[in-house]
Amino acid sequence: MKLRPLHDRVVVKRLEQETKTASGIVIPDAAAEKPDQGEVIAIGTGKRNDKGEFVALSVKVGDRVLFGKYSGQTVKVDGDELLVMREEDLFAVVEK
């Protein structure tokens, strides 16, 4: 990928939402909500503290994260729809 976020920003690819409920009902694309989970595919260098030193981000490439439904800025790169957001917009890292 040719996208490198700056400072404390991360690039997240949304994970696909389930299109079928537990009881077997198929949800059409028009009625499905945007997923609020994604995979981090690129991270910036970090934020500078008061001393001018970089503070590394607490997420890494490959982490599965939770974020708000309307968080980040949507961009299209090579046909993929990605989100660029600040690390502080992420709610949690999903542990395996």
PDB file of N, CA and C in Angstrom:
ATOM      1  N   MET A   1       0.844  -1.174   0.000  1.00  0.00           N
ATOM      2  CA  MET A   1       0.000   0.000   0.000  1.00  0.00           C
ATOM      3  C   MET A   1       0.888   1.234   0.000  1.00  0.00           C
ATOM      4  N   LYS A   2       0.427   2.284  -0.624  1.00  0.00           N
ATOM      5  CA  LYS A   2       1.209   3.507  -0.738  1.00  0.00           C
ATOM      6  C   LYS A   2       0.621   4.617   0.104  1.00  0.00           C
ATOM      7  N   LEU A   3       0.227   4.295   1.320  1.00  0.00           N
ATOM      8  CA  LEU A   3      -0.365   5.272   2.225  1.00  0.00           C
ATOM      9  C   LEU A   3       0.344   5.160   3.564  1.00  0.00           C
ATOM     10  N   ARG A   4       0.992   6.254   3.993  1.00  0.00           N
ATOM     11  CA  ARG A   4       1.713   6.268   5.266  1.00  0.00           C
ATOM     12  C   ARG A   4       1.148   7.393   6.113  1.00  0.00           C
ATOM     13  N   PRO A   5       0.445   7.058   7.199  1.00  0.00           N
ATOM     14  CA  PRO A   5      -0.144   8.102   8.039  1.00  0.00           C
ATOM     15  C   PRO A   5       0.929   8.876   8.798  1.00  0.00           C
ATOM     16  N   LEU A   6       0.616  10.108   9.119  1.00  0.00           N
ATOM     17  CA  LEU A   6       1.542  10.965   9.842  1.00  0.00           C
ATOM     18  C   LEU A   6       1.176  11.043  11.314  1.00  0.00           C
ATOM     19  N   HIS A   7       2.182  11.318  12.136  1.00  0.00           N
ATOM     20  CA  HIS A   7       2.036  11.567  13.570  1.00  0.00           C
ATOM     21  C   HIS A   7       1.280  10.442  14.277  1.00  0.00           C
ATOM     22  N   ASP A   8       0.168  10.752  14.956  1.00  0.00           N
ATOM     23  CA  ASP A   8      -0.547   9.748  15.757  1.00  0.00           C
ATOM     24  C   ASP A   8      -1.764   9.192  15.030  1.00  0.00           C
ATOM     25  N   ARG A   9      -1.720   9.177  13.716  1.00  0.00           N
ATOM     26  CA  ARG A   9      -2.848   8.665  12.943  1.00  0.00           C
ATOM     27  C   ARG A   9      -2.620   7.198  12.569  1.00  0.00           C
ATOM     28  N   VAL A  10      -3.726   6.486  12.384  1.00  0.00           N
ATOM     29  CA  VAL A  10      -3.684   5.084  11.972  1.00  0.00           C
ATOM     30  C   VAL A  10      -4.624   4.896  10.785  1.00  0.00           C
ATOM     31  N   VAL A  11      -4.311   3.920   9.948  1.00  0.00           N
ATOM     32  CA  VAL A  11      -5.173   3.559   8.825  1.00  0.00           C
ATOM     33  C   VAL A  11      -5.821   2.231   9.180  1.00  0.00           C
ATOM     34  N   VAL A  12      -7.162   2.202   9.106  1.00  0.00           N
ATOM     35  CA  VAL A  12      -7.930   1.027   9.508  1.00  0.00           C
ATOM     36  C   VAL A  12      -8.794   0.572   8.339  1.00  0.00           C
ATOM     37  N   LYS A  13      -8.822  -0.739   8.126  1.00  0.00           N
ATOM     38  CA  LYS A  13      -9.723  -1.331   7.132  1.00  0.00           C
ATOM     39  C   LYS A  13     -10.871  -1.972   7.892  1.00  0.00           C
ATOM     40  N   ARG A  14     -12.095  -1.550   7.577  1.00  0.00           N
ATOM     41  CA  ARG A  14     -13.269  -2.116   8.257  1.00  0.00           C
ATOM     42  C   ARG A  14     -13.368  -3.613   7.997  1.00  0.00           C
ATOM     43  N   LEU A  15     -13.762  -4.348   9.028  1.00  0.00           N
ATOM     44  CA  LEU A  15     -14.022  -5.777   8.880  1.00  0.00           C
ATOM     45  C   LEU A  15     -15.458  -5.959   8.411  1.00  0.00           C
ATOM     46  N   GLU A  16     -15.693  -6.987   7.651  1.00  0.00           N
ATOM     47  CA  GLU A  16     -17.025  -7.242   7.108  1.00  0.00           C
ATOM     48  C   GLU A  16     -17.995  -7.615   8.224  1.00  0.00           C
ATOM     49  N   GLN A  17     -19.185  -7.061   8.145  1.00  0.00           N
ATOM     50  CA  GLN A  17     -20.249  -7.335   9.115  1.00  0.00           C
ATOM     51  C   GLN A  17     -20.963  -8.626   8.727  1.00  0.00           C
ATOM     52  N   GLU A  18     -21.472  -9.332   9.711  1.00  0.00           N
ATOM     53  CA  GLU A  18     -22.260 -10.531   9.445  1.00  0.00           C
ATOM     54  C   GLU A  18     -23.494 -10.139   8.634  1.00  0.00           C
ATOM     55  N   THR A  19     -23.806 -10.897   7.594  1.00  0.00           N
ATOM     56  CA  THR A  19     -24.982 -10.602   6.771  1.00  0.00           C
ATOM     57  C   THR A  19     -26.151 -11.528   7.098  1.00  0.00           C
ATOM     58  N   LYS A  20     -25.967 -12.358   8.127  1.00  0.00           N
ATOM     59  CA  LYS A  20     -27.020 -13.279   8.528  1.00  0.00           C
ATOM     60  C   LYS A  20     -27.105 -13.277  10.053  1.00  0.00           C
ATOM     61  N   THR A  21     -28.315 -13.218  10.583  1.00  0.00           N
ATOM     62  CA  THR A  21     -28.506 -13.245  12.032  1.00  0.00           C
ATOM     63  C   THR A  21     -28.336 -14.672  12.555  1.00  0.00           C
ATOM     64  N   ALA A  22     -28.316 -14.822  13.873  1.00  0.00           N
ATOM     65  CA  ALA A  22     -28.159 -16.142  14.484  1.00  0.00           C
ATOM     66  C   ALA A  22     -29.313 -17.066  14.123  1.00  0.00           C
ATOM     67  N   SER A  23     -30.497 -16.485  13.876  1.00  0.00           N
ATOM     68  CA  SER A  23     -31.652 -17.317  13.529  1.00  0.00           C
ATOM     69  C   SER A  23     -31.742 -17.616  12.033  1.00  0.00           C
ATOM     70  N   GLY A  24     -30.786 -17.080  11.239  1.00  0.00           N
ATOM     71  CA  GLY A  24     -30.743 -17.395   9.820  1.00  0.00           C
ATOM     72  C   GLY A  24     -31.343 -16.356   8.901  1.00  0.00           C
ATOM     73  N   ILE A  25     -31.785 -15.216   9.432  1.00  0.00           N
ATOM     74  CA  ILE A  25     -32.363 -14.159   8.602  1.00  0.00           C
ATOM     75  C   ILE A  25     -31.240 -13.403   7.903  1.00  0.00           C
ATOM     76  N   VAL A  26     -31.360 -13.244   6.589  1.00  0.00           N
ATOM     77  CA  VAL A  26     -30.348 -12.537   5.806  1.00  0.00           C
ATOM     78  C   VAL A  26     -30.642 -11.037   5.843  1.00  0.00           C
ATOM     79  N   ILE A  27     -29.608 -10.246   6.184  1.00  0.00           N
ATOM     80  CA  ILE A  27     -29.749  -8.787   6.254  1.00  0.00           C
ATOM     81  C   ILE A  27     -29.255  -8.194   4.934  1.00  0.00           C
ATOM     82  N   PRO A  28     -30.080  -7.436   4.206  1.00  0.00           N
ATOM     83  CA  PRO A  28     -29.628  -6.831   2.954  1.00  0.00           C
ATOM     84  C   PRO A  28     -28.601  -5.734   3.231  1.00  0.00           C
ATOM     85  N   ASP A  29     -27.748  -5.464   2.229  1.00  0.00           N
ATOM     86  CA  ASP A  29     -26.691  -4.463   2.386  1.00  0.00           C
ATOM     87  C   ASP A  29     -27.244  -3.085   2.742  1.00  0.00           C
ATOM     88  N   ALA A  30     -28.388  -2.722   2.199  1.00  0.00           N
ATOM     89  CA  ALA A  30     -28.960  -1.399   2.446  1.00  0.00           C
ATOM     90  C   ALA A  30     -29.378  -1.227   3.906  1.00  0.00           C
ATOM     91  N   ALA A  31     -29.746  -2.306   4.580  1.00  0.00           N
ATOM     92  CA  ALA A  31     -30.210  -2.227   5.964  1.00  0.00           C
ATOM     93  C   ALA A  31     -29.089  -2.455   6.979  1.00  0.00           C
ATOM     94  N   ALA A  32     -27.963  -2.964   6.519  1.00  0.00           N
ATOM     95  CA  ALA A  32     -26.867  -3.282   7.440  1.00  0.00           C
ATOM     96  C   ALA A  32     -26.167  -2.007   7.898  1.00  0.00           C
ATOM     97  N   GLU A  33     -25.781  -1.993   9.161  1.00  0.00           N
ATOM     98  CA  GLU A  33     -25.032  -0.864   9.704  1.00  0.00           C
ATOM     99  C   GLU A  33     -23.556  -1.017   9.355  1.00  0.00           C
ATOM    100  N   LYS A  34     -22.829   0.109   9.379  1.00  0.00           N
ATOM    101  CA  LYS A  34     -21.399   0.054   9.144  1.00  0.00           C
ATOM    102  C   LYS A  34     -20.743  -0.662  10.315  1.00  0.00           C
ATOM    103  N   PRO A  35     -19.796  -1.533  10.031  1.00  0.00           N
ATOM    104  CA  PRO A  35     -19.125  -2.231  11.131  1.00  0.00           C
ATOM    105  C   PRO A  35     -18.287  -1.261  11.958  1.00  0.00           C
ATOM    106  N   ASP A  36     -18.174  -1.554  13.254  1.00  0.00           N
ATOM    107  CA  ASP A  36     -17.397  -0.704  14.140  1.00  0.00           C
ATOM    108  C   ASP A  36     -16.111  -1.393  14.583  1.00  0.00           C
ATOM    109  N   GLN A  37     -15.688  -2.404  13.825  1.00  0.00           N
ATOM    110  CA  GLN A  37     -14.426  -3.087  14.060  1.00  0.00           C
ATOM    111  C   GLN A  37     -13.603  -3.033  12.795  1.00  0.00           C
ATOM    112  N   GLY A  38     -12.297  -3.023  12.977  1.00  0.00           N
ATOM    113  CA  GLY A  38     -11.422  -3.005  11.829  1.00  0.00           C
ATOM    114  C   GLY A  38     -10.042  -3.518  12.175  1.00  0.00           C
ATOM    115  N   GLU A  39      -9.221  -3.637  11.137  1.00  0.00           N
ATOM    116  CA  GLU A  39      -7.846  -4.083  11.307  1.00  0.00           C
ATOM    117  C   GLU A  39      -6.917  -2.928  10.963  1.00  0.00           C
ATOM    118  N   VAL A  40      -5.947  -2.672  11.827  1.00  0.00           N
ATOM    119  CA  VAL A  40      -4.966  -1.617  11.598  1.00  0.00           C
ATOM    120  C   VAL A  40      -4.020  -2.093  10.510  1.00  0.00           C
ATOM    121  N   ILE A  41      -3.894  -1.307   9.430  1.00  0.00           N
ATOM    122  CA  ILE A  41      -3.005  -1.717   8.346  1.00  0.00           C
ATOM    123  C   ILE A  41      -1.799  -0.801   8.196  1.00  0.00           C
ATOM    124  N   ALA A  42      -1.810   0.358   8.873  1.00  0.00           N
ATOM    125  CA  ALA A  42      -0.641   1.248   8.869  1.00  0.00           C
ATOM    126  C   ALA A  42      -0.740   2.195  10.058  1.00  0.00           C
ATOM    127  N   ILE A  43       0.418   2.572  10.615  1.00  0.00           N
ATOM    128  CA  ILE A  43       0.438   3.503  11.743  1.00  0.00           C
ATOM    129  C   ILE A  43       1.462   4.594  11.478  1.00  0.00           C
ATOM    130  N   GLY A  44       1.243   5.732  12.127  1.00  0.00           N
ATOM    131  CA  GLY A  44       2.182   6.842  12.028  1.00  0.00           C
ATOM    132  C   GLY A  44       3.342   6.669  12.985  1.00  0.00           C
ATOM    133  N   THR A  45       4.206   7.674  13.039  1.00  0.00           N
ATOM    134  CA  THR A  45       5.407   7.602  13.875  1.00  0.00           C
ATOM    135  C   THR A  45       5.122   7.863  15.343  1.00  0.00           C
ATOM    136  N   GLY A  46       4.014   8.514  15.653  1.00  0.00           N
ATOM    137  CA  GLY A  46       3.673   8.817  17.034  1.00  0.00           C
ATOM    138  C   GLY A  46       3.532  10.307  17.262  1.00  0.00           C
ATOM    139  N   LYS A  47       3.148  10.646  18.472  1.00  0.00           N
ATOM    140  CA  LYS A  47       2.922  12.030  18.858  1.00  0.00           C
ATOM    141  C   LYS A  47       4.141  12.539  19.622  1.00  0.00           C
ATOM    142  N   ARG A  48       4.404  13.833  19.537  1.00  0.00           N
ATOM    143  CA  ARG A  48       5.514  14.416  20.297  1.00  0.00           C
ATOM    144  C   ARG A  48       5.019  14.856  21.664  1.00  0.00           C
ATOM    145  N   ASN A  49       5.835  14.619  22.693  1.00  0.00           N
ATOM    146  CA  ASN A  49       5.477  15.070  24.037  1.00  0.00           C
ATOM    147  C   ASN A  49       6.022  16.481  24.276  1.00  0.00           C
ATOM    148  N   ASP A  50       5.932  16.971  25.498  1.00  0.00           N
ATOM    149  CA  ASP A  50       6.372  18.329  25.823  1.00  0.00           C
ATOM    150  C   ASP A  50       7.873  18.535  25.616  1.00  0.00           C
ATOM    151  N   LYS A  51       8.649  17.469  25.702  1.00  0.00           N
ATOM    152  CA  LYS A  51      10.101  17.554  25.517  1.00  0.00           C
ATOM    153  C   LYS A  51      10.510  17.435  24.051  1.00  0.00           C
ATOM    154  N   GLY A  52       9.540  17.200  23.173  1.00  0.00           N
ATOM    155  CA  GLY A  52       9.825  17.062  21.746  1.00  0.00           C
ATOM    156  C   GLY A  52      10.176  15.645  21.323  1.00  0.00           C
ATOM    157  N   GLU A  53      10.069  14.686  22.237  1.00  0.00           N
ATOM    158  CA  GLU A  53      10.367  13.294  21.931  1.00  0.00           C
ATOM    159  C   GLU A  53       9.111  12.605  21.413  1.00  0.00           C
ATOM    160  N   PHE A  54       9.313  11.639  20.525  1.00  0.00           N
ATOM    161  CA  PHE A  54       8.175  10.878  20.008  1.00  0.00           C
ATOM    162  C   PHE A  54       7.688   9.877  21.050  1.00  0.00           C
ATOM    163  N   VAL A  55       6.374   9.799  21.206  1.00  0.00           N
ATOM    164  CA  VAL A  55       5.737   8.784  22.048  1.00  0.00           C
ATOM    165  C   VAL A  55       5.101   7.787  21.085  1.00  0.00           C
ATOM    166  N   ALA A  56       5.566   6.546  21.160  1.00  0.00           N
ATOM    167  CA  ALA A  56       5.092   5.514  20.227  1.00  0.00           C
ATOM    168  C   ALA A  56       3.611   5.226  20.445  1.00  0.00           C
ATOM    169  N   LEU A  57       2.951   4.807  19.376  1.00  0.00           N
ATOM    170  CA  LEU A  57       1.540   4.445  19.465  1.00  0.00           C
ATOM    171  C   LEU A  57       1.378   3.121  20.206  1.00  0.00           C
ATOM    172  N   SER A  58       0.231   2.928  20.845  1.00  0.00           N
ATOM    173  CA  SER A  58      -0.010   1.697  21.599  1.00  0.00           C
ATOM    174  C   SER A  58      -0.654   0.605  20.750  1.00  0.00           C
ATOM    175  N   VAL A  59      -0.966   0.895  19.493  1.00  0.00           N
ATOM    176  CA  VAL A  59      -1.480  -0.130  18.581  1.00  0.00           C
ATOM    177  C   VAL A  59      -0.401  -0.456  17.564  1.00  0.00           C
ATOM    178  N   LYS A  60      -0.515  -1.622  16.946  1.00  0.00           N
ATOM    179  CA  LYS A  60       0.450  -2.004  15.928  1.00  0.00           C
ATOM    180  C   LYS A  60      -0.291  -2.555  14.709  1.00  0.00           C
ATOM    181  N   VAL A  61       0.389  -2.666  13.613  1.00  0.00           N
ATOM    182  CA  VAL A  61      -0.200  -3.190  12.386  1.00  0.00           C
ATOM    183  C   VAL A  61      -0.680  -4.614  12.645  1.00  0.00           C
ATOM    184  N   GLY A  62      -1.904  -4.896  12.221  1.00  0.00           N
ATOM    185  CA  GLY A  62      -2.493  -6.215  12.400  1.00  0.00           C
ATOM    186  C   GLY A  62      -3.441  -6.295  13.579  1.00  0.00           C
ATOM    187  N   ASP A  63      -3.438  -5.281  14.468  1.00  0.00           N
ATOM    188  CA  ASP A  63      -4.356  -5.289  15.607  1.00  0.00           C
ATOM    189  C   ASP A  63      -5.789  -5.127  15.127  1.00  0.00           C
ATOM    190  N   ARG A  64      -6.701  -5.818  15.804  1.00  0.00           N
ATOM    191  CA  ARG A  64      -8.139  -5.669  15.544  1.00  0.00           C
ATOM    192  C   ARG A  64      -8.656  -4.673  16.575  1.00  0.00           C
ATOM    193  N   VAL A  65      -9.288  -3.595  16.117  1.00  0.00           N
ATOM    194  CA  VAL A  65      -9.661  -2.497  17.008  1.00  0.00           C
ATOM    195  C   VAL A  65     -11.145  -2.161  16.890  1.00  0.00           C
ATOM    196  N   LEU A  66     -11.662  -1.516  17.944  1.00  0.00           N
ATOM    197  CA  LEU A  66     -13.027  -0.996  17.968  1.00  0.00           C
ATOM    198  C   LEU A  66     -12.969   0.512  17.852  1.00  0.00           C
ATOM    199  N   PHE A  67     -13.915   1.099  17.115  1.00  0.00           N
ATOM    200  CA  PHE A  67     -13.980   2.550  16.955  1.00  0.00           C
ATOM    201  C   PHE A  67     -15.423   2.960  16.796  1.00  0.00           C
ATOM    202  N   GLY A  68     -15.703   4.266  16.878  1.00  0.00           N
ATOM    203  CA  GLY A  68     -17.056   4.779  16.742  1.00  0.00           C
ATOM    204  C   GLY A  68     -17.564   4.667  15.318  1.00  0.00           C
ATOM    205  N   LYS A  69     -18.872   4.632  15.171  1.00  0.00           N
ATOM    206  CA  LYS A  69     -19.486   4.474  13.846  1.00  0.00           C
ATOM    207  C   LYS A  69     -19.117   5.606  12.891  1.00  0.00           C
ATOM    208  N   TYR A  70     -18.924   6.795  13.411  1.00  0.00           N
ATOM    209  CA  TYR A  70     -18.650   7.947  12.553  1.00  0.00           C
ATOM    210  C   TYR A  70     -17.233   8.481  12.749  1.00  0.00           C
ATOM    211  N   SER A  71     -16.331   7.644  13.243  1.00  0.00           N
ATOM    212  CA  SER A  71     -14.943   8.050  13.472  1.00  0.00           C
ATOM    213  C   SER A  71     -14.156   8.039  12.178  1.00  0.00           C
ATOM    214  N   GLY A  72     -13.177   8.907  12.109  1.00  0.00           N
ATOM    215  CA  GLY A  72     -12.214   8.885  11.011  1.00  0.00           C
ATOM    216  C   GLY A  72     -12.705   9.492   9.716  1.00  0.00           C
ATOM    217  N   GLN A  73     -11.776   9.572   8.795  1.00  0.00           N
ATOM    218  CA  GLN A  73     -12.025  10.099   7.459  1.00  0.00           C
ATOM    219  C   GLN A  73     -11.910   8.951   6.465  1.00  0.00           C
ATOM    220  N   THR A  74     -12.929   8.762   5.649  1.00  0.00           N
ATOM    221  CA  THR A  74     -12.930   7.675   4.670  1.00  0.00           C
ATOM    222  C   THR A  74     -12.135   8.080   3.440  1.00  0.00           C
ATOM    223  N   VAL A  75     -11.229   7.194   3.000  1.00  0.00           N
ATOM    224  CA  VAL A  75     -10.449   7.409   1.776  1.00  0.00           C
ATOM    225  C   VAL A  75     -10.479   6.125   0.961  1.00  0.00           C
ATOM    226  N   LYS A  76     -10.317   6.257  -0.348  1.00  0.00           N
ATOM    227  CA  LYS A  76     -10.237   5.086  -1.221  1.00  0.00           C
ATOM    228  C   LYS A  76      -8.818   5.006  -1.771  1.00  0.00           C
ATOM    229  N   VAL A  77      -8.202   3.835  -1.579  1.00  0.00           N
ATOM    230  CA  VAL A  77      -6.852   3.592  -2.067  1.00  0.00           C
ATOM    231  C   VAL A  77      -6.853   2.243  -2.771  1.00  0.00           C
ATOM    232  N   ASP A  78      -6.475   2.234  -4.035  1.00  0.00           N
ATOM    233  CA  ASP A  78      -6.429   0.999  -4.828  1.00  0.00           C
ATOM    234  C   ASP A  78      -7.746   0.239  -4.792  1.00  0.00           C
ATOM    235  N   GLY A  79      -8.870   0.950  -4.763  1.00  0.00           N
ATOM    236  CA  GLY A  79     -10.184   0.330  -4.765  1.00  0.00           C
ATOM    237  C   GLY A  79     -10.686  -0.094  -3.397  1.00  0.00           C
ATOM    238  N   ASP A  80      -9.860   0.010  -2.363  1.00  0.00           N
ATOM    239  CA  ASP A  80     -10.269  -0.344  -1.004  1.00  0.00           C
ATOM    240  C   ASP A  80     -10.711   0.905  -0.259  1.00  0.00           C
ATOM    241  N   GLU A  81     -11.788   0.786   0.513  1.00  0.00           N
ATOM    242  CA  GLU A  81     -12.255   1.890   1.349  1.00  0.00           C
ATOM    243  C   GLU A  81     -11.609   1.759   2.722  1.00  0.00           C
ATOM    244  N   LEU A  82     -10.828   2.777   3.096  1.00  0.00           N
ATOM    245  CA  LEU A  82     -10.076   2.752   4.340  1.00  0.00           C
ATOM    246  C   LEU A  82     -10.480   3.938   5.209  1.00  0.00           C
ATOM    247  N   LEU A  83     -10.170   3.857   6.495  1.00  0.00           N
ATOM    248  CA  LEU A  83     -10.412   4.944   7.430  1.00  0.00           C
ATOM    249  C   LEU A  83      -9.075   5.447   7.955  1.00  0.00           C
ATOM    250  N   VAL A  84      -8.909   6.765   7.982  1.00  0.00           N
ATOM    251  CA  VAL A  84      -7.743   7.378   8.601  1.00  0.00           C
ATOM    252  C   VAL A  84      -8.257   8.111   9.825  1.00  0.00           C
ATOM    253  N   MET A  85      -7.703   7.765  10.998  1.00  0.00           N
ATOM    254  CA  MET A  85      -8.169   8.385  12.240  1.00  0.00           C
ATOM    255  C   MET A  85      -7.019   8.516  13.217  1.00  0.00           C
ATOM    256  N   ARG A  86      -7.230   9.353  14.221  1.00  0.00           N
ATOM    257  CA  ARG A  86      -6.238   9.488  15.284  1.00  0.00           C
ATOM    258  C   ARG A  86      -6.330   8.277  16.205  1.00  0.00           C
ATOM    259  N   GLU A  87      -5.228   7.976  16.858  1.00  0.00           N
ATOM    260  CA  GLU A  87      -5.214   6.847  17.780  1.00  0.00           C
ATOM    261  C   GLU A  87      -6.226   7.063  18.905  1.00  0.00           C
ATOM    262  N   GLU A  88      -6.426   8.291  19.323  1.00  0.00           N
ATOM    263  CA  GLU A  88      -7.363   8.565  20.422  1.00  0.00           C
ATOM    264  C   GLU A  88      -8.815   8.291  20.033  1.00  0.00           C
ATOM    265  N   ASP A  89      -9.121   8.134  18.731  1.00  0.00           N
ATOM    266  CA  ASP A  89     -10.467   7.797  18.283  1.00  0.00           C
ATOM    267  C   ASP A  89     -10.766   6.303  18.424  1.00  0.00           C
ATOM    268  N   LEU A  90      -9.735   5.502  18.685  1.00  0.00           N
ATOM    269  CA  LEU A  90      -9.923   4.071  18.878  1.00  0.00           C
ATOM    270  C   LEU A  90     -10.362   3.818  20.308  1.00  0.00           C
ATOM    271  N   PHE A  91     -11.314   2.892  20.478  1.00  0.00           N
ATOM    272  CA  PHE A  91     -11.838   2.576  21.804  1.00  0.00           C
ATOM    273  C   PHE A  91     -11.069   1.462  22.478  1.00  0.00           C
ATOM    274  N   ALA A  92     -10.728   0.410  21.736  1.00  0.00           N
ATOM    275  CA  ALA A  92     -10.102  -0.756  22.351  1.00  0.00           C
ATOM    276  C   ALA A  92      -9.430  -1.617  21.279  1.00  0.00           C
ATOM    277  N   VAL A  93      -8.529  -2.467  21.756  1.00  0.00           N
ATOM    278  CA  VAL A  93      -7.928  -3.496  20.923  1.00  0.00           C
ATOM    279  C   VAL A  93      -8.586  -4.815  21.302  1.00  0.00           C
ATOM    280  N   VAL A  94      -9.067  -5.549  20.314  1.00  0.00           N
ATOM    281  CA  VAL A  94      -9.722  -6.843  20.557  1.00  0.00           C
ATOM    282  C   VAL A  94      -8.632  -7.898  20.681  1.00  0.00           C
ATOM    283  N   GLU A  95      -8.535  -8.509  21.861  1.00  0.00           N
ATOM    284  CA  GLU A  95      -7.537  -9.560  22.106  1.00  0.00           C
ATOM    285  C   GLU A  95      -8.043 -10.884  21.556  1.00  0.00           C
ATOM    286  N   LYS A  96      -7.152 -11.704  21.076  1.00  0.00           N
ATOM    287  CA  LYS A  96      -7.540 -13.004  20.506  1.00  0.00           C
ATOM    288  C   LYS A  96      -7.637 -14.045  21.561  1.00  0.00           C
TER     289      LYS A  96
END
